[in-house]
């Protein structure tokens, strides 16, 4: 609830202060070998089942945020985003239904520009800077894992239903292209690569396997998320409060 | 940006977006193979649940496996009455703790229904049998229950559960009840099990809280059906007495002088076999490992079963707790009684001149005078080791035993469980998963 309030506050301020709110649809591929290893261990532990747990793979998400022009002659823009991502996998076996995955809430800030703009000023850029751009940034994400067996949420310790929230930093980079303008909306296509130096899902192996397996670390190094984004940026016609003429302004 | 440039850049962008996930996907085709899956010969000593399950997993991975079993039957300690008539197997029910375990997965997959443990308990203290309501009205009993429950959060000195109860001044009137709740349920008596060990097990437990009962025969049938490939590779009546792991190939010899060779050895024998030094290792096991064996507790045990013509207890009663030596009796509505005696009480019975079965039945006679004349059939099984528990001073003994030797000899079995599931069937299976993972991935290599 507190997180929701923070997010609402950020968006309220963003909407009031910043010209260009952003909404984004995401689809991506999670490359998390440690999670796959846990699923492979599950498969190994169930030699009597024909079906295997699908490895981590495609996931989806949405993001909301705002775009802030920083310095037009260099095409520099900053974008702040709050993401919600979802990844799950399941064992489709009537006798042993298993479902496991995680929700992820993430906050990040990205700086974007065109490489050439970094070398010299440009004469003209659009409302979102150069049409093609590269971006770099980072943030923090919280993982909310889940696992259920036979349709019931699993326990990891006595009486405790499994929901151990963990968090970690990440760095992200990518490139995109403002594809089309639809009235006040600018549609952008973007691909990003997110690097998690450490990614942890506390007790995930315990939840999936039903016991604490010491050979399976639950913190992975160098996990990656490759994503494609479809972003809609709203170009507001009204000026921001600081753009309005003030008493004493000469122009 | 002109059109040509735009198309060029957009093309690269699209190709990159499509290709990167595919590249990553190719990295994960088979984790086990990628890490250099072991393909040699494995010998497993022991055809209990740990050995059978390990064998099935290895066979499923294409590894050549042989299981050597000292007795003439498979199942180890799962078969409480291996030599008794089938009626005892059918009448005996096993307790399965936890709804989220490999064992429940196995049984569910075989469509074996798991009935949740139900029914009431009777408690015998101060010379009378009390139902749960009556017992709960007794202040000694209430204090005792509170003390037993508080063991789960105990974080004090390394003392026995008995010492803990004495420190809390729990009445000796209910001693036999707390000896069951804090001792016999762990396969020993309260004066041996560590209070910290009980708390550790409680806090590590991760298989869920439900308890199921299953017909012993049905349990074995489910395992037989789920692990079909292992029964062809079991060699019975083969008691290994020496293991030589000097060279690359491990050489074994059985009591009849026959030799065996393998690349990896998985020992799933009960702890007391390792404690006894029955198997000679060359080179000798390290002092650290040899000292770890006796630091884990495993006690002798009597399992008695008898049938009364009619059940003298109220319908729906499932256990009767209390007595001097035999202190827990599981009962059924059709008159079956199953008594398991471990720890100090079992050793006392062993030291008394007389038939242990008769002594246990006399104990039951205390609770229900005249019951002994109602017995129509009975049997007794004596086990050298029941199930492992944490005694005072256990320290890191389980970790030491669970570790492999030179990446060639591996250990599994409930006593090597590190996550609080020791003393259970699914705990034994989980240690097999650990050992098989180590064998396949080359632990320590």
XYZ file of C-alpha atoms in Angstrom:
696
model
C 0.000 0.000 0.000
C 2.835 2.370 0.893
C 4.543 1.590 -2.414
C 1.291 2.362 -4.228
C 1.069 5.705 -2.445
C 4.646 6.572 -3.402
C 3.974 5.668 -7.012
C 0.771 7.751 -7.027
C 2.630 10.707 -5.569
C 5.424 10.423 -8.126
C 2.922 10.306 -10.966
C 0.901 13.172 -9.575
C 4.000 15.333 -9.402
C 5.138 14.082 -12.782
C 1.831 14.930 -14.367
C 1.741 18.383 -12.781
C 5.309 19.329 -13.512
C 6.359 17.514 -16.610
C 5.150 17.936 -20.113
C 5.185 14.419 -21.449
C 3.618 11.502 -19.619
C 4.553 8.070 -20.883
C 2.828 4.703 -20.947
C 4.635 1.642 -22.164
C 3.834 -1.967 -23.018
C 6.660 -4.449 -22.605
C 7.411 -7.952 -23.723
C 10.704 -9.546 -22.939
C 12.879 -12.511 -22.500
C 14.340 -13.312 -19.086
C 17.710 -15.009 -19.101
C 18.011 -16.226 -15.516
C 20.074 -19.431 -15.486
C 19.706 -19.857 -11.749
C 15.932 -20.033 -11.961
C 16.164 -22.439 -14.849
C 18.492 -24.553 -12.761
C 15.871 -24.751 -10.034
C 13.320 -25.898 -12.600
C 15.780 -28.441 -14.011
C 16.297 -29.723 -10.467
C 12.526 -30.052 -10.164
C 12.466 -32.058 -13.384
C 15.318 -34.243 -12.168
C 13.471 -34.787 -8.879
C 10.361 -35.990 -10.694
C 11.591 -38.724 -13.000
C 8.084 -40.200 -13.096
C 6.573 -37.184 -14.849
C 6.755 -36.936 -18.600
C 6.263 -33.172 -18.663
C 9.035 -30.763 -17.811
C 8.713 -27.348 -16.277
C 9.170 -24.747 -18.971
C 12.292 -22.674 -18.390
C 12.042 -19.003 -17.637
C 11.369 -17.214 -20.865
C 8.991 -14.658 -22.142
C 7.362 -12.261 -19.743
C 5.258 -9.161 -20.065
C 4.921 -5.857 -18.331
C 3.668 -2.318 -18.351
C 5.276 0.924 -17.298
C 4.194 4.434 -16.578
C 6.418 7.465 -16.317
C 7.325 10.810 -17.722
C 9.726 12.312 -20.164
C 11.768 15.367 -19.239
C 13.754 17.449 -21.671
C 17.085 18.261 -20.087
C 19.072 20.093 -22.730
C 17.622 20.510 -26.210
C 20.775 21.415 -28.172
C 22.300 18.083 -27.165
C 19.037 16.194 -27.533
C 19.273 15.128 -23.904
C 16.126 13.777 -22.289
C 15.509 11.948 -19.071
C 12.770 9.456 -18.582
C 11.570 8.117 -15.292
C 9.595 4.902 -15.344
C 7.787 2.699 -12.880
C 7.402 -0.815 -14.244
C 5.303 -3.769 -13.360
C 6.563 -7.022 -14.864
C 5.291 -10.539 -14.620
C 7.015 -13.785 -15.351
C 5.700 -17.237 -14.656
C 6.091 -20.785 -15.735
C 4.088 -23.874 -15.052
C 4.089 -27.616 -15.232
C 1.004 -28.647 -17.114
C 0.464 -32.012 -15.580
C -2.963 -32.881 -14.292
C -1.647 -34.796 -11.299
C 1.052 -32.335 -10.268
C 0.135 -28.826 -11.306
C 2.957 -26.449 -10.501
C 3.031 -22.754 -11.121
C 5.945 -20.563 -10.184
C 7.273 -17.177 -11.123
C 7.482 -13.661 -9.854
C 6.011 -10.219 -10.105
C 8.469 -7.391 -10.356
C 7.980 -3.757 -9.456
C 10.735 -1.537 -10.709
C 11.675 2.127 -10.704
C 14.316 3.424 -13.078
C 15.681 6.551 -14.651
C 17.097 6.658 -18.163
C 19.041 9.325 -19.990
C 18.806 9.343 -23.731
C 20.324 11.141 -26.632
C 21.747 10.580 -30.085
C 25.471 9.711 -30.117
C 26.223 12.593 -32.454
C 24.502 15.042 -30.139
C 27.014 14.200 -27.491
C 29.780 15.507 -29.739
C 28.179 18.711 -30.972
C 25.009 20.700 -30.642
C 22.216 20.008 -33.052
C 20.059 22.627 -34.672
C 16.681 20.970 -34.501
C 15.217 18.160 -32.513
C 11.657 17.007 -32.055
C 9.630 17.223 -28.869
C 11.288 14.019 -27.640
C 14.749 14.797 -28.928
C 16.263 13.008 -31.877
C 14.120 10.495 -33.695
C 16.585 7.660 -33.191
C 18.277 7.541 -29.845
C 20.258 5.440 -27.447
C 19.656 5.406 -23.724
C 21.370 4.347 -20.533
C 20.112 4.198 -17.015
C 19.540 2.181 -13.917
C 17.157 1.544 -11.120
C 15.976 -0.715 -8.413
C 13.502 -3.556 -8.621
C 11.570 -5.593 -6.124
C 10.731 -9.202 -6.842
C 7.604 -10.722 -5.413
C 7.864 -14.437 -6.117
C 5.068 -16.955 -5.964
C 4.739 -20.702 -6.219
C 1.738 -22.946 -6.002
C 1.325 -26.674 -6.181
C -1.927 -28.538 -6.689
C -3.555 -25.106 -6.811
C -2.410 -24.197 -3.296
C 0.171 -21.582 -2.415
C 3.180 -23.322 -0.924
C 4.760 -22.793 2.454
C 8.456 -22.341 2.906
C 8.577 -22.478 6.654
C 6.008 -23.421 9.219
C 2.779 -21.494 8.699
C 4.407 -18.989 6.363
C 2.901 -18.855 2.898
C 5.614 -18.199 0.375
C 6.038 -14.542 -0.542
C 9.566 -13.463 0.254
C 10.172 -10.068 -1.322
C 13.704 -9.311 -2.458
C 15.213 -6.402 -4.293
C 18.230 -5.504 -6.362
C 19.856 -2.814 -8.496
C 20.032 -3.017 -12.238
C 21.548 -1.205 -15.164
C 19.811 -0.890 -18.461
C 20.632 0.325 -21.922
C 18.860 0.331 -25.221
C 17.923 2.019 -28.357
C 14.689 3.255 -29.823
C 12.974 5.108 -32.564
C 10.084 7.496 -32.427
C 8.060 5.808 -35.105
C 4.916 7.755 -35.598
C 2.826 10.612 -34.314
C -0.857 9.948 -33.713
C -2.395 13.243 -32.735
C -0.948 14.116 -29.338
C 0.602 10.644 -28.971
C 4.097 9.761 -30.099
C 4.571 6.038 -30.628
C 8.078 4.782 -29.945
C 9.590 1.382 -30.585
C 12.417 0.480 -28.294
C 14.579 -2.466 -27.367
C 16.514 -2.667 -24.110
C 18.933 -4.917 -22.337
C 18.762 -4.904 -18.540
C 21.599 -6.313 -16.488
C 21.103 -7.495 -12.920
C 24.540 -7.947 -11.328
C 22.799 -9.875 -8.523
C 19.301 -11.180 -8.758
C 17.766 -13.014 -5.868
C 14.517 -14.800 -5.264
C 14.625 -15.703 -1.614
C 13.605 -19.321 -0.894
C 12.466 -19.851 -4.486
C 14.211 -23.224 -4.703
C 12.626 -24.209 -1.402
C 9.197 -23.206 -2.669
C 9.524 -25.025 -5.971
C 11.271 -28.148 -4.712
C 9.572 -28.379 -1.321
C 12.811 -28.380 0.598
C 15.888 -26.348 1.192
C 18.383 -27.482 -1.415
C 21.800 -26.185 -0.420
C 23.325 -26.894 -3.825
C 21.012 -24.405 -5.472
C 21.964 -20.839 -4.765
C 19.066 -18.464 -4.978
C 21.159 -15.450 -5.865
C 22.249 -15.287 -9.460
C 24.953 -13.163 -10.942
C 24.689 -11.540 -14.346
C 21.038 -12.125 -15.078
C 19.666 -10.414 -18.146
C 16.354 -9.180 -19.412
C 15.952 -8.382 -23.106
C 12.834 -6.425 -23.873
C 10.940 -4.782 -26.665
C 8.818 -1.776 -25.744
C 5.934 -0.051 -27.379
C 5.819 3.386 -25.808
C 3.192 6.070 -26.038
C 4.223 9.551 -25.058
C 1.568 12.191 -24.622
C 2.615 15.583 -25.945
C 0.628 18.027 -23.878
C -0.563 21.164 -25.606
C -0.813 23.186 -22.414
C 2.321 24.732 -21.073
C 3.698 23.861 -17.694
C 3.258 26.260 -14.842
C 6.790 27.545 -15.151
C 6.255 28.324 -18.826
C 3.326 30.651 -18.119
C 4.187 34.376 -18.346
C 4.805 35.819 -14.937
C 4.387 39.340 -13.779
C 7.482 41.241 -14.703
C 8.475 38.948 -17.565
C 9.658 41.006 -20.503
C 8.853 38.568 -23.245
C 18.198 10.971 -41.617
C 17.464 9.845 -45.141
C 15.286 6.892 -46.043
C 18.178 4.559 -46.802
C 19.831 5.318 -43.490
C 16.615 4.879 -41.616
C 15.926 1.492 -43.196
C 19.488 0.402 -42.450
C 19.232 1.327 -38.770
C 15.721 0.011 -38.344
C 16.836 -3.281 -39.890
C 19.690 -3.672 -37.421
C 17.390 -2.778 -34.545
C 14.815 -5.362 -35.566
C 17.417 -8.059 -36.189
C 19.032 -7.421 -32.811
C 15.721 -7.546 -30.982
C 14.836 -10.858 -32.595
C 18.249 -12.489 -32.381
C 19.276 -11.798 -28.797
C 16.545 -13.887 -27.134
C 17.303 -16.743 -29.507
C 20.968 -16.614 -28.579
C 20.131 -16.820 -24.892
C 17.640 -19.598 -25.508
C 20.375 -21.696 -27.084
C 22.440 -21.374 -23.902
C 19.910 -23.247 -21.811
C 19.071 -26.273 -23.868
C 20.255 -28.629 -21.187
C 21.844 -27.413 -18.013
C 22.922 -30.894 -16.931
C 24.588 -31.668 -20.255
C 26.155 -28.260 -20.447
C 27.882 -28.781 -17.136
C 29.447 -32.041 -18.250
C 26.964 -34.664 -17.152
C 28.506 -37.701 -15.566
C 28.210 -40.827 -17.697
C 30.102 -43.500 -15.753
C 29.040 -46.419 -13.575
C 27.354 -45.745 -10.234
C 26.837 -48.239 -7.429
C 24.275 -47.417 -4.778
C 24.455 -49.258 -1.479
C 21.041 -49.657 0.085
C 17.613 -50.180 -1.488
C 15.675 -47.990 0.909
C 13.708 -45.038 -0.389
C 16.885 -42.931 -0.742
C 18.684 -45.569 -2.801
C 15.710 -46.423 -5.003
C 14.883 -42.826 -5.730
C 18.519 -41.954 -6.507
C 18.695 -44.947 -8.844
C 15.539 -43.872 -10.688
C 16.841 -40.339 -11.176
C 20.189 -41.581 -12.462
C 18.593 -44.099 -14.804
C 16.331 -41.341 -16.133
C 19.505 -39.376 -16.913
C 21.005 -42.313 -18.788
C 23.534 -43.280 -16.132
C 24.416 -46.936 -15.562
C 23.363 -47.890 -12.020
C 23.508 -50.947 -9.786
C 21.853 -51.115 -6.352
C 23.344 -53.476 -3.770
C 21.016 -54.390 -0.927
C 22.081 -56.349 2.144
C 18.647 -57.821 2.857
C 16.317 -59.809 0.655
C 13.747 -57.034 0.238
C 13.633 -53.448 -0.940
C 12.200 -50.548 1.007
C 14.496 -50.510 4.039
C 12.887 -48.808 6.996
C 9.715 -48.139 4.992
C 8.892 -51.793 5.593
C 8.207 -51.883 9.294
C 7.129 -55.521 9.194
C 9.039 -57.080 6.309
C 8.724 -60.613 7.579
C 5.234 -60.386 9.059
C 2.100 -61.663 7.320
C 0.452 -59.397 4.766
C -2.346 -58.576 7.209
C 0.093 -56.535 9.272
C 1.303 -54.627 6.237
C -2.258 -53.849 5.243
C -3.307 -52.825 8.723
C -0.306 -50.635 9.348
C -0.564 -46.981 8.420
C 2.368 -44.707 7.837
C 2.410 -41.033 8.616
C 3.428 -38.623 5.876
C 4.172 -35.119 7.070
C 3.763 -32.193 4.722
C 1.672 -31.681 1.623
C 4.445 -30.196 -0.531
C 7.085 -32.888 -0.761
C 8.600 -35.142 -3.387
C 6.905 -38.089 -1.731
C 3.444 -36.531 -1.911
C 4.192 -35.588 -5.531
C 5.076 -39.202 -6.236
C 1.921 -40.535 -4.599
C -0.342 -37.937 -6.190
C 1.122 -38.775 -9.559
C 0.179 -42.403 -8.968
C -3.347 -41.180 -8.099
C -2.999 -42.524 -4.586
C -5.354 -40.647 -2.334
C -3.813 -39.147 0.746
C -6.150 -39.071 3.716
C -5.485 -36.310 6.187
C -4.768 -37.550 9.667
C -7.911 -37.246 11.710
C -9.228 -38.644 14.934
C -8.740 -37.912 18.572
C -6.131 -38.786 21.188
C -6.405 -40.217 24.656
C -3.852 -39.381 27.315
C -2.935 -41.635 30.207
C -1.623 -39.881 33.288
C -2.201 -39.969 37.032
C -3.518 -43.479 36.581
C -6.457 -42.589 34.312
C -7.213 -42.279 30.627
C -8.324 -38.790 29.661
C -9.846 -37.600 26.447
C -8.602 -34.330 24.973
C -11.176 -32.196 26.773
C -10.447 -33.796 30.107
C -6.698 -33.549 29.591
C -6.893 -29.898 28.638
C -8.666 -29.116 31.890
C -5.719 -30.458 33.866
C -3.273 -27.715 34.856
C -0.253 -30.069 34.738
C -1.221 -31.042 31.218
C -1.757 -27.429 30.140
C 1.654 -26.389 31.474
C 3.253 -29.382 29.795
C 1.656 -28.572 26.413
C 2.807 -24.979 26.693
C 6.337 -26.157 27.468
C 6.306 -28.573 24.506
C 5.119 -25.828 22.146
C 7.707 -23.390 23.460
C 10.431 -25.829 22.400
C 9.831 -24.696 18.816
C 11.258 -21.295 19.594
C 13.947 -22.432 22.014
C 17.260 -20.672 21.500
C 19.099 -21.311 24.742
C 21.957 -23.532 25.812
C 22.490 -26.917 24.191
C 20.433 -29.037 26.602
C 18.086 -31.972 26.231
C 14.333 -31.525 25.984
C 14.045 -33.340 29.329
C 16.392 -30.814 30.981
C 14.312 -28.018 29.459
C 11.102 -29.438 30.942
C 12.790 -29.892 34.299
C 14.016 -26.303 34.195
C 10.420 -25.216 33.556
C 9.292 -27.412 36.449
C 6.878 -29.410 34.310
C 5.088 -31.968 36.458
C 6.398 -35.522 36.382
C 2.742 -36.639 36.399
C 2.698 -35.979 32.652
C 6.261 -37.121 31.993
C 5.225 -39.956 29.699
C 3.138 -37.538 27.600
C 5.946 -35.045 27.091
C 8.356 -37.887 26.499
C 6.145 -38.844 23.541
C 5.517 -35.319 22.245
C 9.163 -34.242 22.491
C 10.978 -37.575 22.304
C 9.232 -40.583 20.819
C 7.909 -38.587 17.864
C 11.552 -37.872 17.022
C 12.498 -41.533 17.320
C 14.042 -41.278 20.776
C 13.286 -40.142 24.303
C 13.156 -36.611 25.693
C 16.334 -37.144 27.727
C 18.356 -37.553 24.504
C 16.991 -35.168 21.921
C 18.374 -31.656 21.938
C 15.961 -28.811 22.630
C 17.792 -26.708 20.065
C 17.581 -29.574 17.590
C 13.789 -29.643 17.915
C 13.612 -25.874 17.394
C 15.963 -26.105 14.416
C 13.868 -28.797 12.784
C 10.655 -26.857 13.382
C 12.063 -23.662 11.918
C 13.625 -25.349 8.901
C 10.554 -27.377 8.025
C 9.349 -26.440 4.547
C 6.999 -29.187 3.377
C 3.729 -27.849 4.718
C 1.815 -28.591 7.858
C -0.700 -31.233 6.850
C -0.267 -34.810 8.001
C -1.494 -37.754 6.018
C -1.881 -41.400 6.816
C -1.401 -44.011 4.187
C -1.730 -47.751 4.217
C 1.792 -49.180 4.350
C 1.027 -51.583 1.522
C -0.370 -48.803 -0.630
C 2.705 -46.684 0.012
C 5.021 -49.452 -1.179
C 2.817 -50.159 -4.193
C 2.899 -46.481 -5.150
C 6.676 -46.384 -4.948
C 6.983 -49.595 -6.951
C 4.799 -48.132 -9.673
C 6.487 -44.743 -9.748
C 10.044 -46.092 -9.872
C 9.648 -48.979 -12.312
C 13.175 -49.022 -13.686
C 15.058 -49.576 -10.468
C 13.869 -53.057 -9.598
C 15.843 -54.567 -12.471
C 19.102 -53.200 -11.107
C 18.807 -54.296 -7.479
C 21.054 -57.107 -6.308
C 19.718 -58.490 -3.023
C 21.581 -60.254 -0.186
C 24.736 -58.311 -0.979
C 26.345 -56.913 2.099
C 29.282 -54.665 1.260
C 32.099 -54.888 3.789
C 34.921 -52.956 2.159
C 35.314 -49.935 -0.088
C 38.639 -49.081 -1.684
C 38.643 -45.676 -3.333
C 42.395 -45.339 -3.775
C 42.364 -45.310 -7.578
C 40.068 -43.758 -10.139
C 37.847 -46.820 -9.977
C 36.179 -47.585 -6.661
C 36.423 -51.261 -5.684
C 33.918 -52.896 -3.363
C 33.822 -56.299 -1.776
C 30.824 -58.034 -0.226
C 30.674 -60.415 2.725
C 30.859 -63.409 0.352
C 34.074 -62.129 -1.229
C 32.551 -60.979 -4.530
C 34.023 -57.798 -6.044
C 32.368 -54.835 -7.693
C 33.766 -51.754 -9.404
C 32.301 -48.356 -10.140
C 33.213 -44.752 -10.869
C 30.975 -43.226 -8.231
C 29.570 -44.729 -5.058
C 26.431 -43.553 -3.312
C 25.991 -44.758 0.253
C 22.405 -44.713 1.490
C 22.851 -47.184 4.328
C 21.298 -46.363 7.719
C 23.463 -44.264 9.976
C 24.100 -47.052 12.462
C 25.831 -49.082 9.716
C 28.300 -46.237 9.277
C 28.579 -45.784 13.038
C 29.345 -49.472 13.531
C 32.319 -49.437 11.150
C 30.851 -52.464 9.385
C 32.138 -51.099 6.078
C 35.935 -50.711 5.989
C 37.187 -47.805 3.856
C 40.579 -47.633 2.182
C 42.001 -45.075 2.682
C 40.338 -44.712 6.067
C 37.724 -42.013 6.490
C 38.987 -38.786 8.008
C 38.776 -38.389 11.765
C 36.412 -35.488 11.257
C 33.961 -37.741 9.402
C 34.379 -40.675 11.753
C 33.760 -38.400 14.730
C 30.643 -37.013 13.056
C 28.874 -40.407 12.841
C 28.267 -40.852 16.578
C 27.324 -37.209 17.041
C 24.033 -37.816 15.242
C 21.511 -39.724 17.304
C 19.804 -42.885 16.141
C 18.280 -45.277 18.638
C 17.060 -48.818 18.649
C 13.356 -49.294 18.335
C 10.642 -51.877 18.877
C 7.635 -51.876 16.604
C 4.832 -54.047 17.946
C 1.501 -54.674 16.327
C -1.442 -56.624 17.659
C -5.144 -56.937 17.103
C -7.843 -57.006 19.723
C -11.137 -58.756 19.114
C -12.998 -55.520 19.704
C -11.681 -52.022 20.172
C -12.107 -50.915 23.803
C -11.361 -47.262 22.972
C -14.035 -44.832 21.721
C -14.644 -44.826 17.966
C -12.510 -42.259 16.168
C -9.597 -42.586 18.571
C -6.325 -42.637 16.665
C -3.683 -42.588 19.348
C -3.302 -43.304 23.015
C -0.408 -41.575 24.717
C 0.943 -42.585 28.100
C 2.452 -45.556 29.846
C 5.726 -46.423 31.503
C 7.772 -47.967 28.701
C 5.531 -48.217 25.662
C 4.098 -44.720 25.579
C 2.411 -44.252 22.243
C -0.151 -46.594 20.736
C -1.729 -45.873 17.369
C -5.116 -47.545 17.204
C -7.821 -48.150 14.652
C -11.547 -48.603 14.970
C -11.269 -52.288 14.046
C -9.014 -53.109 16.993
C -5.488 -52.828 15.599
C -2.775 -51.435 17.877
C 0.616 -50.284 16.673
C 3.215 -49.396 19.305
C 6.614 -47.911 18.568
C 9.110 -47.666 21.409
C 12.419 -45.860 20.942
C 15.216 -44.360 22.990
C 15.736 -45.026 26.673
C 12.394 -46.867 26.962
C 13.349 -49.312 24.178
C 16.702 -49.979 25.825
C 14.966 -50.626 29.141
C 12.688 -53.170 27.481
C 15.724 -54.806 25.884
C 17.415 -55.073 29.271
C 14.416 -56.715 30.952
C 14.396 -60.484 30.863
C 11.354 -61.470 28.873
C 9.613 -61.214 25.521
C 9.567 -57.539 24.408
C 6.235 -58.079 22.661
C 4.743 -59.335 25.889
C 6.196 -56.403 27.820
C 4.638 -53.948 25.369
C 1.302 -55.750 25.556
C 1.467 -55.669 29.358
C 1.959 -51.930 29.089
C -1.234 -51.730 27.068
C -2.961 -53.878 29.675
C -2.320 -51.033 32.153
C -4.454 -48.753 30.034
C -7.161 -51.289 29.275
C -7.224 -54.080 31.849
C -8.212 -57.324 30.164
C -7.059 -56.196 26.732
C -4.284 -58.764 26.647
C -6.840 -61.577 26.632
C -8.507 -59.995 23.607
C -5.394 -60.220 21.404
C -5.955 -62.428 18.367
C -2.688 -61.901 16.483
C 0.515 -60.009 17.068
C 4.003 -59.426 15.762
C 7.135 -57.565 16.770
C 9.976 -56.038 14.827
C 13.185 -54.816 16.373
C 15.202 -52.177 14.547
C 18.792 -51.371 15.384
C 18.139 -47.831 14.253
C 14.834 -46.034 14.044
C 15.362 -42.577 12.560
C 17.967 -39.948 13.203
C 17.558 -37.049 15.593
C 19.679 -34.190 16.854
C 21.156 -35.016 20.258
C 23.040 -32.521 22.399
C 26.335 -31.677 20.697
C 25.278 -32.580 17.152
C 26.920 -29.409 15.796
C 27.815 -29.683 12.125
C 27.815 -33.496 12.083
C 25.128 -33.715 9.392
C 27.028 -31.324 7.122
C 30.212 -33.352 7.548
C 28.469 -36.631 6.726
C 26.552 -35.153 3.802
C 29.701 -33.924 2.068
C 31.209 -36.109 -0.620
C 34.610 -37.762 -0.443
C 36.946 -36.765 -3.254
C 33.968 -36.304 -5.566
C 33.738 -40.108 -5.724
C 31.818 -41.272 -2.685
C 28.510 -39.596 -1.916
C 26.110 -39.925 0.993
C 22.338 -39.826 1.081
C 19.662 -40.953 3.481
C 17.519 -39.158 6.006
C 20.417 -38.710 8.460
C 22.267 -36.544 5.930
C 19.424 -34.052 5.497
C 20.508 -30.504 6.228
C 17.183 -28.721 6.030
C 15.209 -30.118 8.964
C 13.554 -33.030 7.156
C 15.717 -35.699 8.748
C 13.817 -38.646 10.116
C 11.296 -38.570 7.264
C 10.840 -40.498 4.049
C 10.681 -37.392 1.912
C 13.764 -36.079 3.703
C 15.616 -39.199 2.584
C 14.446 -38.599 -0.984
C 15.605 -35.003 -0.865
C 19.100 -36.066 0.138
C 19.113 -38.355 -2.903
C 18.314 -35.398 -5.107
C 21.272 -33.565 -3.591
C 23.603 -36.526 -4.090
C 22.442 -37.186 -7.650
C 22.889 -33.516 -8.512
C 26.418 -33.724 -7.136
C 27.152 -36.866 -9.128
C 25.759 -35.421 -12.360
C 27.437 -32.072 -11.994
C 30.684 -33.264 -10.483
C 30.603 -31.706 -7.027
C 33.853 -30.202 -6.007
C 35.395 -30.961 -9.362
